[in-house]
């Protein structure tokens, strides 16, 4: 198995404050990997660092190509879609325009329309509202829109930042169901950051645990679920 | 989500903040040193230079007033020239028509402008950012025209303006009028500067800064947003009015076209060059707007505007945060030297 | 009543000037989130370029098109050279940068072309339009060009990928980067387009106000006012705002006693502010919900 994403000795800084202290992990092609940890552990920082949205040092390789020093937009153009925390909706644009923006860098303009239809089949709610301003959608719908917008890139890798944040449990189930399906059927590798460890471990095959800017544990999702420390600190058993 | 990121996100957003964790005054030793230099300077320079430094102090007060409004409460005004004009005319009219002593006209000018600013602050409450800039801009444009109106001509002197008598030094002090005016201005400046620093440190000052940083959060904490925003407008206008009064006395002349929008723009540039929200910087900024246009004029008469623009660009490229940035840098340098 | 209608008509024809300038203002505001105080001077400089070309014998429409191209590239160049380095500086520092640019352009234009007033030709002529003394063919042509420009902009932003990308970059820059948009170039493009539209405004205004380095001072202020009145985010709002400001100005001059030419501007501004106090986001602007 080749590593799609390979991260070594990643250190990130917010001003003078160091948030990551040498993170190392890799992500296999086609896998669904979860990045777990408490509030403030550095999960979000890690995936923001992948897209060069925080000042960092170390090496990050995507399909063997170094990402460090590339601009956010050129990293995205390599096929890395990032669903940011807070969803990053273009609130004043329509739902459909949001989806078109997801594909704005693609050259194959002819199939974009059919991809939009495909997103509507994943998320029928979005179709109902496709001419509405995206800011009028509910939180759950905006999260679906954010995922759909990311998929419009036809990414190799999708980075999901706390997709469950602020959503009702039922909606979260739905959303994670679809994310799992995208991973299996569309062969999109996924790195998901979650505070809700239980949920993430249900659909992930690999998992890493971050504490205060360091990876403290890694393994297959089933190993992590059964680990006693994890059960105590993250799963509440 | 990391907590680090949250705190980062909240501190970077307001562009008008004071340097983090740093007081908005200079250290005591440095302040005393500067004061000492200011006291002896008139002994060594020509009268015209004394006059120029007096103007730096006067514009410095006006820039400081804008700083209290923008740096303090986060409101932006292009209308400072209107309050400056109002103060200048108040002093001029009191002195020339009613024979009031020049020093006594200043508090009156301050109060008149405080009232005007406070009243203007009410409609301005509904506006923010660019809309407020436009409203204050309208005020600045209207003021010279209003001063020219026929109905006020008896008092204002219309387009001709008023000539103001230059005061002599009191108690037969053996110094020139310029030097006396300089010391008088310096004393007024000191009082205003120190009061302003205490004001910003006070409860009211903290309330204003809370509004600047996050209006909704401030109101949720129980800060009376309307009161403090209008108050900030009033205080800023009042201080500007005192500067205007001093300006009238120093220049010995008030006329509508001395107080156009260009003055408001100059004061704004002074604030940016000095560092938004940093009170001592007001005087550095004022020095810029007094001396740099002259410098540009000396480089080339025909292209003085272009050279002024270039010099301004050079300053904002080197130090986008103005003199505040220079001071912060110098301070960290001194700290490093001390440690080694 | 006839006086009223005549004044409204006259207002519409001056309003066309403001509308055109307001379009340029909205354009740049959308791209960079600031009002560019040097925009009027940039337009003035473009107009001088057109004038110079015509002096050299270039036909009107060729000079028109070439000037638009040169202005577009010039706008991009100014952004890349002067304002990209200030991207991370505070907003007010940027505004100071605009003022510096204003001073430089004004002064350089004065040096090259001096401050004497110059005649500028109109392609539409200046005979009465449809027999009305109040509106000339030039002013009618100006209204026509403004409307065409507005429609073109609407189509561009609504139906092209670049237009969509520019809107995205203006609304949420971070998300725009995350879909792969080079937001920095979108800003440069915004400058280029604003500069080109400003050039059109300048060329249209010049036959009315005459060409000289300070010709845009007043026009830009009205253009700002019109853009703000229209809500700053909407090209249509800017055009409507432009016409309204023109009408306000004329009616104030006619009906309010004691208002000479000099108080027209403050009164027009006061009216606009009154509107803004009632409707703080302008006539066509959308409300932005503020959160802590």
Short mmCIF file of C-alpha atoms in Angstrom, two decimals, chain C residues 46-199:
data_model
loop_
_atom_site.label_atom_id
_atom_site.label_comp_id
_atom_site.label_asym_id
_atom_site.label_seq_id
_atom_site.Cartn_x
_atom_site.Cartn_y
_atom_site.Cartn_z
CA UNK C 46 -7.11 57.47 -18.24
CA UNK C 47 -9.08 60.32 -19.79
CA UNK C 48 -5.86 62.22 -20.40
CA UNK C 49 -4.43 59.15 -22.10
CA UNK C 50 -7.44 59.09 -24.43
CA UNK C 51 -7.08 62.83 -25.04
CA UNK C 52 -3.39 62.44 -25.80
CA UNK C 53 -4.07 59.66 -28.30
CA UNK C 54 -6.66 61.81 -30.05
CA UNK C 55 -4.13 64.64 -30.15
CA UNK C 56 -1.82 62.21 -31.93
CA UNK C 57 -4.55 61.58 -34.47
CA UNK C 58 -6.03 58.31 -33.22
CA UNK C 59 -9.78 58.15 -34.09
CA UNK C 60 -12.22 58.51 -31.18
CA UNK C 61 -13.40 54.93 -30.84
CA UNK C 62 -9.92 53.50 -31.24
CA UNK C 63 -8.67 55.83 -28.55
CA UNK C 64 -11.66 54.79 -26.43
CA UNK C 65 -10.90 51.09 -26.73
CA UNK C 66 -7.14 51.44 -26.35
CA UNK C 67 -7.62 53.59 -23.26
CA UNK C 68 -9.84 50.95 -21.69
CA UNK C 69 -7.23 48.29 -22.33
CA UNK C 70 -4.38 50.43 -21.02
CA UNK C 71 -6.44 51.35 -17.95
CA UNK C 72 -7.31 47.73 -17.27
CA UNK C 73 -3.65 46.75 -17.37
CA UNK C 74 -2.68 49.86 -15.43
CA UNK C 75 -5.16 49.00 -12.68
CA UNK C 76 -3.70 45.51 -12.38
CA UNK C 77 -0.20 46.93 -12.33
CA UNK C 78 -1.03 49.41 -9.56
CA UNK C 79 -2.50 46.61 -7.48
CA UNK C 80 0.44 44.27 -8.01
CA UNK C 81 3.11 46.90 -7.39
CA UNK C 82 1.59 49.16 -4.76
CA UNK C 83 -1.22 47.46 -2.91
CA UNK C 84 -0.38 43.76 -2.87
CA UNK C 85 2.45 44.52 -0.41
CA UNK C 86 -0.14 46.19 1.83
CA UNK C 87 -2.57 43.26 1.78
CA UNK C 88 -1.79 42.34 5.39
CA UNK C 89 -1.58 45.93 6.66
CA UNK C 90 -4.48 47.44 8.62
CA UNK C 91 -7.43 48.82 6.67
CA UNK C 92 -6.71 52.43 7.58
CA UNK C 93 -3.15 52.06 6.35
CA UNK C 94 -4.55 50.97 3.01
CA UNK C 95 -6.75 54.04 2.95
CA UNK C 96 -3.64 56.16 3.56
CA UNK C 97 -2.12 54.36 0.58
CA UNK C 98 -5.06 55.44 -1.59
CA UNK C 99 -4.54 59.03 -0.52
CA UNK C 100 -0.85 58.74 -1.44
CA UNK C 101 -1.81 57.37 -4.85
CA UNK C 102 -4.27 60.24 -5.27
CA UNK C 103 -1.54 62.80 -4.60
CA UNK C 104 0.91 61.11 -6.94
CA UNK C 105 -1.45 60.74 -9.90
CA UNK C 106 -2.84 64.24 -9.55
CA UNK C 107 0.60 65.78 -9.37
CA UNK C 108 2.06 63.76 -12.25
CA UNK C 109 -0.92 64.53 -14.51
CA UNK C 110 -0.48 68.21 -13.70
CA UNK C 111 3.17 68.03 -14.67
CA UNK C 112 2.57 66.20 -17.97
CA UNK C 113 -0.58 67.96 -19.15
CA UNK C 114 -0.62 71.10 -16.92
CA UNK C 115 -3.68 72.49 -15.19
CA UNK C 116 -5.31 74.38 -18.06
CA UNK C 117 -8.80 73.26 -19.00
CA UNK C 118 -9.04 71.18 -22.16
CA UNK C 119 -11.96 70.50 -24.47
CA UNK C 120 -12.86 66.84 -24.82
CA UNK C 121 -14.96 65.64 -27.75
CA UNK C 122 -18.19 63.70 -27.48
CA UNK C 123 -19.11 61.03 -30.01
CA UNK C 124 -22.78 61.78 -29.47
CA UNK C 125 -22.64 65.51 -30.18
CA UNK C 126 -24.27 68.08 -27.97
CA UNK C 127 -27.47 68.99 -29.75
CA UNK C 128 -30.76 68.82 -27.81
CA UNK C 129 -31.96 65.26 -27.38
CA UNK C 130 -35.42 64.65 -28.88
CA UNK C 131 -35.99 68.38 -28.89
CA UNK C 132 -35.51 68.78 -25.13
CA UNK C 133 -33.24 71.61 -24.03
CA UNK C 134 -32.48 69.91 -20.74
CA UNK C 135 -30.90 66.76 -21.98
CA UNK C 136 -28.35 66.74 -24.76
CA UNK C 137 -27.53 63.90 -27.08
CA UNK C 138 -24.26 63.48 -25.19
CA UNK C 139 -26.06 63.03 -21.92
CA UNK C 140 -28.51 60.62 -23.51
CA UNK C 141 -25.56 58.71 -24.94
CA UNK C 142 -23.96 58.66 -21.52
CA UNK C 143 -27.09 57.17 -19.97
CA UNK C 144 -27.13 54.60 -22.77
CA UNK C 145 -23.50 53.60 -22.20
CA UNK C 146 -24.07 53.34 -18.45
CA UNK C 147 -27.02 51.03 -18.95
CA UNK C 148 -25.11 48.86 -21.42
CA UNK C 149 -22.19 48.68 -19.00
CA UNK C 150 -24.51 47.68 -16.19
CA UNK C 151 -26.03 44.88 -18.24
CA UNK C 152 -22.60 43.68 -19.34
CA UNK C 153 -21.42 43.57 -15.73
CA UNK C 154 -24.53 41.76 -14.66
CA UNK C 155 -24.00 39.10 -17.32
CA UNK C 156 -20.33 38.81 -16.48
CA UNK C 157 -20.89 38.27 -12.77
CA UNK C 158 -23.90 36.06 -13.22
CA UNK C 159 -22.92 33.78 -16.03
CA UNK C 160 -19.15 33.49 -16.31
CA UNK C 161 -16.86 31.34 -14.22
CA UNK C 162 -14.45 34.20 -13.62
CA UNK C 163 -17.33 36.39 -12.48
CA UNK C 164 -18.50 33.69 -10.08
CA UNK C 165 -14.96 33.24 -8.78
CA UNK C 166 -14.63 36.99 -8.20
CA UNK C 167 -17.87 37.09 -6.25
CA UNK C 168 -16.77 34.11 -4.18
CA UNK C 169 -13.39 35.66 -3.45
CA UNK C 170 -15.08 38.87 -2.37
CA UNK C 171 -17.60 37.24 -0.05
CA UNK C 172 -15.55 34.59 1.77
CA UNK C 173 -11.88 34.76 0.74
CA UNK C 174 -10.81 31.78 2.84
CA UNK C 175 -13.45 29.49 1.37
CA UNK C 176 -12.59 30.78 -2.08
CA UNK C 177 -8.99 29.65 -1.58
CA UNK C 178 -10.31 26.30 -0.40
CA UNK C 179 -12.06 25.71 -3.72
CA UNK C 180 -8.83 26.60 -5.50
CA UNK C 181 -9.46 30.24 -6.43
CA UNK C 182 -6.41 32.45 -6.51
CA UNK C 183 -7.96 35.26 -4.49
CA UNK C 184 -4.96 37.53 -4.85
CA UNK C 185 -5.40 37.61 -8.63
CA UNK C 186 -9.12 38.15 -8.27
CA UNK C 187 -8.30 41.33 -6.38
CA UNK C 188 -5.93 42.42 -9.15
CA UNK C 189 -8.64 41.66 -11.69
CA UNK C 190 -11.09 43.76 -9.67
CA UNK C 191 -8.64 46.66 -9.77
CA UNK C 192 -8.23 46.25 -13.51
CA UNK C 193 -11.97 46.22 -14.13
CA UNK C 194 -12.61 49.16 -11.82
CA UNK C 195 -9.88 51.08 -13.56
CA UNK C 196 -11.38 50.28 -16.98
CA UNK C 197 -14.88 51.29 -15.89
CA UNK C 198 -13.41 54.44 -14.35
CA UNK C 199 -11.80 55.20 -17.72
#
